[in-house]
């Protein structure tokens, strides 16, 4: 995995993404805390801001992600990172000027989500072009390491930074990291990509690409089971992180004696340290698993993906009912061990089964389905918390997510297709691709377009 960094292009991109992922990790925690302090008795307002961000991201995914098969992916990443830096910087700027009203905050969140929606599909579509097919899992693990490392460093760093300079100051840091990512993408020349024959710019071409992405996923049991699991776990994890966790951490930190070195932490910000500590323990376990996954080739990716969705969904229920911070930290450790293989294997599975020419449209379906329940989860969480209380609301969402993932996994595994890989050589052959009539024909997309050499389980 780390040998890939000998390629100067991958090294530059990896450094840029590592810094940017750290900044994003800071901001998500800082924003959750910022909203909690702005509207301590109105979780619906906090949920609305987070929901606007997520809904706009989904809208952007539907509108823009398929164009990563048409437009220059490097240019997409440059523009999207530059705009994201601008939107994020507006929050602390307007807050300082006392101009940050709730409607303005919702608009900024929506603009940030819409702009950032194209970054992930463009990046994920580009990464496999830098390596040979037998190193796909390695590069997925390497770049997942940037997110995992940020998950380790960002929570505790955000806790200290928020306690010291405030949440708006942390957002300035994130704006700077988007600029670093923009510079990194500007320094690297991407490998040339042969575009499919359906690279039109009109509405009909957009619809054909979007429809194609969903048809491609639905034709492959392993892919749609993966997306069902991702949708389910995000349905539970989004409200847990953005709405529930600050309140859970506030409860867990009651009675916890801080060392003298932390005497400067204000009483009303002690919960931020709890959020950071839980997040760091989770990320440390996840980091170890990502490094381990990067040094091997898994032949059963769907098993790991199911574990990565079901395990965390159950762990958040345990954290909500944890009687002490110590118990919650153990559950956060287990959550990280389950999460570690998830993104690596999802990225590897999709890269193996998707030819480069159509990754943008397939990843569009991946993001839309995988993230589609996040705003629903946030909205439902607010209602459930008002009706049932904090811990029961987490339990309802977590148990539902685990059950839905299990149903999808068992059905896909029973169908026995594309759940096991016999080796990287066979996956290499999946590069063969023909796109005759993909936008014009009404016949099944699978029959027209793809021949993937993936064996039965």
CSV table of C-alpha atoms in Angstrom, one decimal:
chain,number,residue,atom,x,y,z
A,1,UNK,CA,0.0,0.0,0.0
A,2,UNK,CA,2.6,2.6,1.1
A,3,UNK,CA,4.8,1.7,-1.9
A,4,UNK,CA,2.2,3.5,-4.1
A,5,UNK,CA,3.6,6.8,-2.6
A,6,UNK,CA,6.7,6.3,-4.7
A,7,UNK,CA,4.6,7.7,-7.5
A,8,UNK,CA,5.0,11.4,-7.2
A,9,UNK,CA,1.5,12.1,-8.5
A,10,UNK,CA,-0.1,9.8,-5.9
A,11,UNK,CA,2.1,11.3,-3.2
A,12,UNK,CA,1.0,14.9,-3.9
A,13,UNK,CA,-2.7,13.9,-4.1
A,14,UNK,CA,-2.4,11.9,-0.9
A,15,UNK,CA,-0.8,14.8,1.0
A,16,UNK,CA,-3.4,17.2,-0.2
A,17,UNK,CA,-6.3,14.9,0.6
A,18,UNK,CA,-4.8,14.1,4.0
A,19,UNK,CA,-4.7,17.8,5.0
A,20,UNK,CA,-8.2,18.4,3.5
A,21,UNK,CA,-9.7,15.4,5.2
A,22,UNK,CA,-8.3,16.7,8.5
A,23,UNK,CA,-9.9,20.1,7.9
A,24,UNK,CA,-13.3,18.5,7.0
A,25,UNK,CA,-13.2,16.4,10.1
A,26,UNK,CA,-12.6,19.5,12.2
A,27,UNK,CA,-15.5,21.3,10.6
A,28,UNK,CA,-18.1,18.6,10.9
A,29,UNK,CA,-17.5,18.4,14.7
A,30,UNK,CA,-17.2,22.1,15.1
A,31,UNK,CA,-20.4,22.7,13.1
A,32,UNK,CA,-22.3,20.2,15.2
A,33,UNK,CA,-21.1,21.8,18.4
A,34,UNK,CA,-21.7,25.3,17.0
A,35,UNK,CA,-25.3,24.4,16.2
A,36,UNK,CA,-25.8,22.8,19.6
A,37,UNK,CA,-24.7,26.0,21.3
A,38,UNK,CA,-26.7,28.3,19.0
A,39,UNK,CA,-29.9,26.3,19.4
A,40,UNK,CA,-29.5,24.2,22.6
A,41,UNK,CA,-33.2,23.7,23.1
A,42,UNK,CA,-34.1,23.5,19.4
A,43,UNK,CA,-32.6,20.3,17.9
A,44,UNK,CA,-35.0,20.8,14.9
A,45,UNK,CA,-33.0,23.9,13.9
A,46,UNK,CA,-29.7,22.0,14.1
A,47,UNK,CA,-31.2,19.2,12.1
A,48,UNK,CA,-32.5,21.6,9.5
A,49,UNK,CA,-29.0,22.9,8.8
A,50,UNK,CA,-27.5,19.5,8.6
A,51,UNK,CA,-30.4,18.3,6.5
A,52,UNK,CA,-30.0,21.2,4.1
A,53,UNK,CA,-26.3,20.3,3.7
A,54,UNK,CA,-27.1,16.6,3.0
A,55,UNK,CA,-30.1,17.3,0.8
A,56,UNK,CA,-28.1,19.7,-1.3
A,57,UNK,CA,-25.3,17.2,-1.6
A,58,UNK,CA,-27.8,14.6,-2.8
A,59,UNK,CA,-29.2,17.0,-5.3
A,60,UNK,CA,-25.7,17.9,-6.5
A,61,UNK,CA,-24.9,14.2,-6.9
A,62,UNK,CA,-28.0,13.6,-9.1
A,63,UNK,CA,-27.3,16.8,-11.1
A,64,UNK,CA,-23.5,16.7,-11.5
A,65,UNK,CA,-21.9,13.3,-10.7
A,66,UNK,CA,-22.6,11.7,-14.0
A,67,UNK,CA,-20.8,14.6,-15.7
A,68,UNK,CA,-17.5,13.3,-14.2
A,69,UNK,CA,-17.6,10.9,-17.2
A,70,UNK,CA,-17.9,13.9,-19.5
A,71,UNK,CA,-16.0,16.8,-18.0
A,72,UNK,CA,-12.3,16.9,-17.1
A,73,UNK,CA,-12.1,15.3,-13.6
A,74,UNK,CA,-9.1,17.3,-12.6
A,75,UNK,CA,-10.8,20.6,-13.4
A,76,UNK,CA,-13.9,19.5,-11.5
A,77,UNK,CA,-11.8,18.8,-8.4
A,78,UNK,CA,-10.1,22.2,-8.7
A,79,UNK,CA,-13.3,24.2,-9.0
A,80,UNK,CA,-15.2,22.3,-6.4
A,81,UNK,CA,-12.5,22.6,-3.8
A,82,UNK,CA,-12.1,26.3,-4.5
A,83,UNK,CA,-15.8,27.0,-4.1
A,84,UNK,CA,-16.0,24.9,-1.0
A,85,UNK,CA,-13.3,27.0,0.6
A,86,UNK,CA,-15.3,30.1,-0.1
A,87,UNK,CA,-18.6,28.8,1.3
A,88,UNK,CA,-17.1,27.4,4.5
A,89,UNK,CA,-15.3,30.7,5.1
A,90,UNK,CA,-18.6,32.6,5.0
A,91,UNK,CA,-19.8,31.0,8.3
A,92,UNK,CA,-17.1,32.5,10.6
A,93,UNK,CA,-16.9,35.7,8.6
A,94,UNK,CA,-20.7,36.4,8.9
A,95,UNK,CA,-20.7,35.2,12.5
A,96,UNK,CA,-18.0,37.8,13.3
A,97,UNK,CA,-20.0,40.5,11.6
A,98,UNK,CA,-23.1,39.4,13.4
A,99,UNK,CA,-24.9,38.7,10.1
A,100,UNK,CA,-25.3,34.9,10.4
A,101,UNK,CA,-29.0,34.4,10.8
A,102,UNK,CA,-30.6,31.0,10.6
A,103,UNK,CA,-31.8,31.3,7.0
A,104,UNK,CA,-28.3,32.4,5.9
A,105,UNK,CA,-26.8,29.5,7.7
A,106,UNK,CA,-29.2,27.1,5.9
A,107,UNK,CA,-28.3,28.7,2.5
A,108,UNK,CA,-24.5,28.4,3.2
A,109,UNK,CA,-25.0,24.7,4.3
A,110,UNK,CA,-26.9,24.0,1.1
A,111,UNK,CA,-24.3,25.7,-1.2
A,112,UNK,CA,-21.5,23.8,0.6
A,113,UNK,CA,-23.3,20.5,0.2
A,114,UNK,CA,-24.1,21.1,-3.5
A,115,UNK,CA,-20.6,22.1,-4.4
A,116,UNK,CA,-18.9,19.3,-2.4
A,117,UNK,CA,-21.2,16.7,-3.9
A,118,UNK,CA,-19.0,16.3,-7.0
A,119,UNK,CA,-15.7,15.9,-5.2
A,120,UNK,CA,-16.1,12.4,-4.0
A,121,UNK,CA,-17.3,10.8,-7.3
A,122,UNK,CA,-14.6,12.7,-9.3
A,123,UNK,CA,-11.9,11.6,-6.9
A,124,UNK,CA,-13.1,8.0,-6.7
A,125,UNK,CA,-13.5,7.7,-10.5
A,126,UNK,CA,-10.0,9.1,-10.9
A,127,UNK,CA,-8.0,7.0,-8.4
A,128,UNK,CA,-8.2,3.6,-10.2
A,129,UNK,CA,-6.7,5.2,-13.3
A,130,UNK,CA,-3.4,5.8,-11.4
A,131,UNK,CA,-2.7,2.1,-10.7
A,132,UNK,CA,-2.9,-1.3,-12.3
A,133,UNK,CA,-6.1,-3.4,-11.5
A,134,UNK,CA,-4.3,-5.7,-9.0
A,135,UNK,CA,-3.5,-2.7,-6.8
A,136,UNK,CA,-7.0,-1.3,-6.6
A,137,UNK,CA,-7.5,-2.4,-3.0
A,138,UNK,CA,-4.1,-0.9,-2.1
A,139,UNK,CA,-5.0,2.6,-3.4
A,140,UNK,CA,-8.4,2.5,-1.9
A,141,UNK,CA,-6.9,1.7,1.5
A,142,UNK,CA,-4.2,4.3,1.0
A,143,UNK,CA,-6.7,7.1,0.4
A,144,UNK,CA,-9.1,5.8,3.0
A,145,UNK,CA,-6.2,6.1,5.3
A,146,UNK,CA,-6.4,9.9,4.9
A,147,UNK,CA,-10.0,9.9,6.0
A,148,UNK,CA,-9.3,7.5,8.9
A,149,UNK,CA,-6.3,9.5,10.1
A,150,UNK,CA,-8.3,12.6,10.1
A,151,UNK,CA,-11.0,10.7,12.0
A,152,UNK,CA,-8.3,10.0,14.6
A,153,UNK,CA,-6.7,13.4,14.8
A,154,UNK,CA,-9.7,15.7,14.0
A,155,UNK,CA,-12.1,14.8,16.8
A,156,UNK,CA,-9.7,15.4,19.7
A,157,UNK,CA,-8.1,18.3,17.8
A,158,UNK,CA,-11.5,19.8,17.2
A,159,UNK,CA,-12.4,19.4,20.9
A,160,UNK,CA,-9.3,21.3,22.0
A,161,UNK,CA,-9.7,23.9,19.2
A,162,UNK,CA,-13.3,24.5,19.8
A,163,UNK,CA,-12.7,24.8,23.6
A,164,UNK,CA,-9.8,27.2,22.9
A,165,UNK,CA,-10.7,29.4,19.8
A,166,UNK,CA,-14.3,28.5,19.2
A,167,UNK,CA,-16.1,26.7,16.4
A,168,UNK,CA,-16.0,29.6,13.9
A,169,UNK,CA,-12.2,29.7,14.2
A,170,UNK,CA,-12.0,26.0,13.3
A,171,UNK,CA,-14.0,26.7,10.1
A,172,UNK,CA,-11.3,29.1,8.9
A,173,UNK,CA,-8.9,26.1,9.2
A,174,UNK,CA,-11.1,24.0,7.0
A,175,UNK,CA,-11.3,26.7,4.4
A,176,UNK,CA,-7.5,26.8,4.2
A,177,UNK,CA,-7.4,23.0,3.8
A,178,UNK,CA,-9.7,23.2,0.7
A,179,UNK,CA,-7.2,25.6,-0.8
A,180,UNK,CA,-4.4,23.0,-0.1
A,181,UNK,CA,-6.4,20.3,-1.9
A,182,UNK,CA,-6.9,22.7,-4.9
A,183,UNK,CA,-3.2,23.3,-5.1
A,184,UNK,CA,-2.5,19.5,-5.0
A,185,UNK,CA,-4.8,18.8,-7.8
A,186,UNK,CA,-3.3,21.7,-9.8
A,187,UNK,CA,0.2,20.1,-9.5
A,188,UNK,CA,-0.8,16.7,-10.8
A,189,UNK,CA,-1.6,15.6,-14.4
A,190,UNK,CA,-4.3,13.0,-14.5
A,191,UNK,CA,-4.1,9.9,-16.8
A,192,UNK,CA,-6.1,10.3,-20.0
A,193,UNK,CA,-9.5,8.7,-19.9
A,194,UNK,CA,-11.5,7.5,-23.0
A,195,UNK,CA,-15.0,8.8,-22.7
A,196,UNK,CA,-18.0,6.7,-23.5
A,197,UNK,CA,-20.0,7.4,-26.7
A,198,UNK,CA,-22.8,9.0,-24.7
A,199,UNK,CA,-20.9,12.1,-23.6
A,200,UNK,CA,-23.6,14.6,-24.6
A,201,UNK,CA,-24.4,17.6,-22.5
A,202,UNK,CA,-28.2,17.9,-22.9
A,203,UNK,CA,-31.0,16.8,-20.6
A,204,UNK,CA,-31.6,13.5,-22.5
A,205,UNK,CA,-27.9,12.6,-22.2
A,206,UNK,CA,-27.9,13.4,-18.5
A,207,UNK,CA,-31.0,11.3,-17.9
A,208,UNK,CA,-29.5,8.3,-19.9
A,209,UNK,CA,-26.3,8.4,-17.9
A,210,UNK,CA,-28.2,8.7,-14.6
A,211,UNK,CA,-30.5,5.8,-15.5
A,212,UNK,CA,-27.6,3.8,-16.7
A,213,UNK,CA,-25.9,4.1,-13.3
A,214,UNK,CA,-28.9,2.8,-11.4
A,215,UNK,CA,-29.4,0.0,-13.9
A,216,UNK,CA,-25.8,-1.1,-13.6
A,217,UNK,CA,-26.1,-1.3,-9.8
A,218,UNK,CA,-29.4,-3.1,-9.8
A,219,UNK,CA,-28.1,-5.8,-12.2
A,220,UNK,CA,-25.4,-6.7,-9.6
A,221,UNK,CA,-26.5,-8.2,-6.3
A,222,UNK,CA,-23.3,-7.4,-4.5
A,223,UNK,CA,-23.5,-3.7,-5.5
A,224,UNK,CA,-27.1,-3.1,-4.5
A,225,UNK,CA,-26.7,-5.0,-1.2
A,226,UNK,CA,-23.7,-2.8,-0.5
A,227,UNK,CA,-25.7,0.4,-1.2
A,228,UNK,CA,-28.6,-0.8,0.9
A,229,UNK,CA,-26.1,-1.3,3.8
A,230,UNK,CA,-24.5,2.1,3.3
A,231,UNK,CA,-27.9,3.8,3.1
A,232,UNK,CA,-29.0,2.0,6.3
A,233,UNK,CA,-25.9,2.8,8.4
A,234,UNK,CA,-25.9,6.5,7.2
A,235,UNK,CA,-29.5,6.7,8.1
A,236,UNK,CA,-28.5,6.0,11.7
A,237,UNK,CA,-25.0,7.5,11.9
A,238,UNK,CA,-25.8,11.0,10.5
A,239,UNK,CA,-28.3,11.9,13.3
A,240,UNK,CA,-26.1,10.1,15.8
A,241,UNK,CA,-23.1,12.3,14.9
A,242,UNK,CA,-24.8,15.6,14.2
A,243,UNK,CA,-27.7,15.6,16.8
A,244,UNK,CA,-27.3,12.8,19.4
A,245,UNK,CA,-23.6,12.6,20.1
A,246,UNK,CA,-23.1,16.2,21.6
A,247,UNK,CA,-25.9,15.5,24.0
A,248,UNK,CA,-24.6,12.0,24.8
A,249,UNK,CA,-21.1,13.4,25.4
A,250,UNK,CA,-22.5,16.1,27.7
A,251,UNK,CA,-24.1,13.4,29.8
A,252,UNK,CA,-21.0,11.1,29.8
A,253,UNK,CA,-18.7,13.9,30.9
A,254,UNK,CA,-20.7,14.7,34.0
A,255,UNK,CA,-18.6,13.8,37.0
A,256,UNK,CA,-15.5,13.2,34.9
A,257,UNK,CA,-12.5,14.8,36.6
A,258,UNK,CA,-10.2,16.6,34.1
A,259,UNK,CA,-6.5,16.8,34.7
A,260,UNK,CA,-5.1,20.1,35.9
A,261,UNK,CA,-3.6,20.7,32.4
A,262,UNK,CA,-7.1,21.1,31.1
A,263,UNK,CA,-8.3,23.5,33.7
A,264,UNK,CA,-8.7,26.1,31.1
A,265,UNK,CA,-11.6,24.3,29.4
A,266,UNK,CA,-14.8,26.1,30.0
A,267,UNK,CA,-17.6,24.1,31.8
A,268,UNK,CA,-20.0,24.5,28.9
A,269,UNK,CA,-17.5,23.0,26.4
A,270,UNK,CA,-16.6,19.9,28.4
A,271,UNK,CA,-18.9,17.8,26.2
A,272,UNK,CA,-16.8,18.8,23.1
A,273,UNK,CA,-13.9,17.0,24.7
A,274,UNK,CA,-16.1,13.9,25.2
A,275,UNK,CA,-17.1,14.0,21.5
A,276,UNK,CA,-13.4,14.3,20.5
A,277,UNK,CA,-12.3,11.5,22.8
A,278,UNK,CA,-15.0,9.1,21.5
A,279,UNK,CA,-14.2,10.0,17.9
A,280,UNK,CA,-10.5,9.5,18.4
A,281,UNK,CA,-10.8,6.1,19.9
A,282,UNK,CA,-13.1,5.0,17.0
A,283,UNK,CA,-10.7,6.4,14.5
A,284,UNK,CA,-7.6,4.7,16.1
A,285,UNK,CA,-9.3,1.3,15.8
A,286,UNK,CA,-10.4,2.1,12.2
A,287,UNK,CA,-6.9,3.2,11.3
A,288,UNK,CA,-5.4,-0.1,12.4
A,289,UNK,CA,-8.0,-2.0,10.3
A,290,UNK,CA,-7.4,0.2,7.2
A,291,UNK,CA,-3.6,-0.5,7.4
A,292,UNK,CA,-4.3,-4.2,7.8
A,293,UNK,CA,-6.7,-4.2,4.9
A,294,UNK,CA,-4.2,-2.4,2.7
A,295,UNK,CA,-1.7,-5.2,3.1
A,296,UNK,CA,-4.0,-8.0,1.8
A,297,UNK,CA,-6.5,-8.9,-0.9
A,298,UNK,CA,-9.9,-9.9,0.3
A,299,UNK,CA,-11.9,-12.4,-1.7
A,300,UNK,CA,-15.1,-11.9,0.3
A,301,UNK,CA,-15.7,-8.1,0.2
A,302,UNK,CA,-19.5,-8.3,0.9
A,303,UNK,CA,-18.9,-10.0,4.2
A,304,UNK,CA,-16.7,-7.2,5.4
A,305,UNK,CA,-19.2,-4.6,4.1
A,306,UNK,CA,-22.0,-6.2,6.0
A,307,UNK,CA,-19.9,-6.2,9.2
A,308,UNK,CA,-19.0,-2.6,8.6
A,309,UNK,CA,-22.7,-1.6,8.4
A,310,UNK,CA,-24.3,-3.8,11.1
A,311,UNK,CA,-21.6,-3.5,13.7
A,312,UNK,CA,-21.6,0.3,14.0
A,313,UNK,CA,-25.4,0.5,13.9
A,314,UNK,CA,-25.6,-1.7,17.0
A,315,UNK,CA,-22.7,0.0,18.7
A,316,UNK,CA,-24.3,3.5,18.7
A,317,UNK,CA,-27.2,1.9,20.5
A,318,UNK,CA,-24.8,0.8,23.2
A,319,UNK,CA,-23.2,4.2,23.4
A,320,UNK,CA,-26.6,5.9,23.9
A,321,UNK,CA,-27.3,3.6,26.9
A,322,UNK,CA,-23.7,3.5,28.2
A,323,UNK,CA,-23.6,4.1,32.0
A,324,UNK,CA,-20.1,5.7,31.9
A,325,UNK,CA,-17.5,7.2,29.6
A,326,UNK,CA,-15.4,4.1,29.9
A,327,UNK,CA,-18.1,1.8,28.5
A,328,UNK,CA,-18.8,4.2,25.7
A,329,UNK,CA,-15.1,4.2,24.8
A,330,UNK,CA,-15.1,0.4,24.5
A,331,UNK,CA,-18.1,0.5,22.2
A,332,UNK,CA,-16.4,3.3,20.1
A,333,UNK,CA,-13.4,1.0,19.8
A,334,UNK,CA,-15.6,-1.9,18.5
A,335,UNK,CA,-17.3,0.6,16.1
A,336,UNK,CA,-13.9,1.5,14.7
A,337,UNK,CA,-12.9,-2.1,14.1
A,338,UNK,CA,-16.1,-2.6,12.2
A,339,UNK,CA,-15.8,0.6,10.2
A,340,UNK,CA,-12.2,0.0,9.2
A,341,UNK,CA,-12.8,-2.4,6.3
A,342,UNK,CA,-16.0,-0.7,5.1
A,343,UNK,CA,-14.9,2.1,2.9
A,344,UNK,CA,-11.9,0.1,1.6
A,345,UNK,CA,-14.0,-2.8,0.5
A,346,UNK,CA,-16.8,-0.6,-0.9
A,347,UNK,CA,-14.3,1.3,-3.0
A,348,UNK,CA,-12.5,-1.8,-4.1
A,349,UNK,CA,-15.8,-3.6,-5.0
A,350,UNK,CA,-17.1,-0.8,-7.1
A,351,UNK,CA,-13.7,-0.2,-8.8
A,352,UNK,CA,-13.4,-3.9,-9.7
A,353,UNK,CA,-16.9,-4.1,-11.1
A,354,UNK,CA,-17.1,-0.8,-12.9
A,355,UNK,CA,-15.1,0.1,-16.1
A,356,UNK,CA,-13.4,3.5,-16.0
A,357,UNK,CA,-15.6,5.0,-18.7
A,358,UNK,CA,-18.7,4.9,-16.6
A,359,UNK,CA,-17.5,5.2,-13.1
A,360,UNK,CA,-18.9,8.7,-12.7
A,361,UNK,CA,-22.5,7.7,-13.4
A,362,UNK,CA,-22.2,4.5,-11.3
A,363,UNK,CA,-20.7,6.4,-8.4
A,364,UNK,CA,-23.5,8.9,-8.8
A,365,UNK,CA,-26.0,6.1,-8.0
A,366,UNK,CA,-23.7,4.8,-5.3
A,367,UNK,CA,-23.7,8.2,-3.5
A,368,UNK,CA,-27.3,8.9,-4.1
A,369,UNK,CA,-28.5,5.6,-2.7
A,370,UNK,CA,-25.8,5.3,0.0
A,371,UNK,CA,-26.4,8.8,1.3
A,372,UNK,CA,-30.1,9.2,0.4
A,373,UNK,CA,-31.5,8.3,3.8
A,374,UNK,CA,-29.2,10.7,5.8
A,375,UNK,CA,-31.6,13.7,5.8
A,376,UNK,CA,-34.5,11.4,6.5
A,377,UNK,CA,-32.6,10.0,9.5
A,378,UNK,CA,-31.9,13.5,10.8
A,379,UNK,CA,-35.5,14.6,10.5
A,380,UNK,CA,-36.8,11.4,12.0
A,381,UNK,CA,-34.3,11.6,14.8
A,382,UNK,CA,-35.6,14.9,15.9
A,383,UNK,CA,-39.2,13.6,16.0
A,384,UNK,CA,-38.2,10.4,17.8
A,385,UNK,CA,-36.1,12.3,20.4
A,386,UNK,CA,-39.1,14.5,21.2
A,387,UNK,CA,-41.5,11.5,21.4
A,388,UNK,CA,-39.3,8.8,23.0
A,389,UNK,CA,-36.2,10.5,24.5
A,390,UNK,CA,-32.6,10.5,23.4
A,391,UNK,CA,-31.5,6.9,24.0
A,392,UNK,CA,-34.7,5.2,22.7
A,393,UNK,CA,-34.5,7.3,19.5
A,394,UNK,CA,-30.9,6.1,18.9
A,395,UNK,CA,-32.0,2.5,19.5
A,396,UNK,CA,-34.9,2.7,17.0
A,397,UNK,CA,-32.6,4.1,14.3
A,398,UNK,CA,-29.7,1.7,15.0
A,399,UNK,CA,-31.7,-1.5,15.2
A,400,UNK,CA,-33.6,-0.6,12.0
A,401,UNK,CA,-30.3,0.1,10.1
A,402,UNK,CA,-28.8,-3.2,11.3
A,403,UNK,CA,-31.9,-5.2,10.3
A,404,UNK,CA,-32.2,-3.6,6.9
A,405,UNK,CA,-28.5,-4.3,6.2
A,406,UNK,CA,-28.8,-7.9,7.2
A,407,UNK,CA,-31.8,-8.4,4.9
A,408,UNK,CA,-29.9,-7.1,1.9
A,409,UNK,CA,-26.8,-9.1,2.7
A,410,UNK,CA,-28.7,-12.4,3.1
A,411,UNK,CA,-30.6,-11.9,-0.2
A,412,UNK,CA,-27.5,-11.0,-2.2
A,413,UNK,CA,-25.4,-13.8,-0.6
A,414,UNK,CA,-28.2,-16.2,-1.4
A,415,UNK,CA,-28.1,-15.2,-5.1
A,416,UNK,CA,-24.4,-16.0,-5.0
A,417,UNK,CA,-23.2,-13.5,-7.6
A,418,UNK,CA,-20.2,-11.3,-7.3
A,419,UNK,CA,-19.7,-11.9,-3.6
A,420,UNK,CA,-16.4,-13.7,-4.0
A,421,UNK,CA,-13.3,-12.9,-6.1
A,422,UNK,CA,-10.9,-15.6,-7.0
A,423,UNK,CA,-8.0,-13.3,-7.7
A,424,UNK,CA,-6.8,-10.0,-9.1
A,425,UNK,CA,-6.0,-11.5,-12.5
A,426,UNK,CA,-9.7,-12.3,-13.2
A,427,UNK,CA,-10.7,-8.8,-12.0
A,428,UNK,CA,-8.2,-7.3,-14.4
A,429,UNK,CA,-10.1,-8.8,-17.3
A,430,UNK,CA,-13.2,-6.7,-16.4
A,431,UNK,CA,-11.6,-3.7,-18.2
A,432,UNK,CA,-13.2,-4.9,-21.5
A,433,UNK,CA,-16.1,-2.5,-22.2
A,434,UNK,CA,-18.4,-1.7,-25.1
A,435,UNK,CA,-20.9,1.1,-25.1
A,436,UNK,CA,-22.8,0.7,-28.3
A,437,UNK,CA,-26.2,2.3,-28.0
A,438,UNK,CA,-26.2,2.8,-24.2
A,439,UNK,CA,-28.2,6.0,-24.6
A,440,UNK,CA,-30.3,5.0,-27.5
A,441,UNK,CA,-31.4,1.4,-26.7
A,442,UNK,CA,-34.4,0.5,-24.5
A,443,UNK,CA,-33.0,-3.0,-24.1
A,444,UNK,CA,-31.6,-4.0,-20.7
A,445,UNK,CA,-28.4,-2.1,-20.0
A,446,UNK,CA,-26.6,-5.2,-18.8
A,447,UNK,CA,-27.1,-7.0,-22.1
A,448,UNK,CA,-25.9,-4.1,-24.2
A,449,UNK,CA,-22.8,-2.8,-22.4
A,450,UNK,CA,-20.8,-4.8,-20.0
A,451,UNK,CA,-18.9,-8.1,-19.9
A,452,UNK,CA,-17.2,-8.5,-16.5
A,453,UNK,CA,-15.2,-11.6,-15.7
A,454,UNK,CA,-16.4,-12.0,-12.1
A,455,UNK,CA,-16.9,-15.6,-11.1
A,456,UNK,CA,-19.7,-17.1,-9.0
A,457,UNK,CA,-19.2,-17.6,-5.3
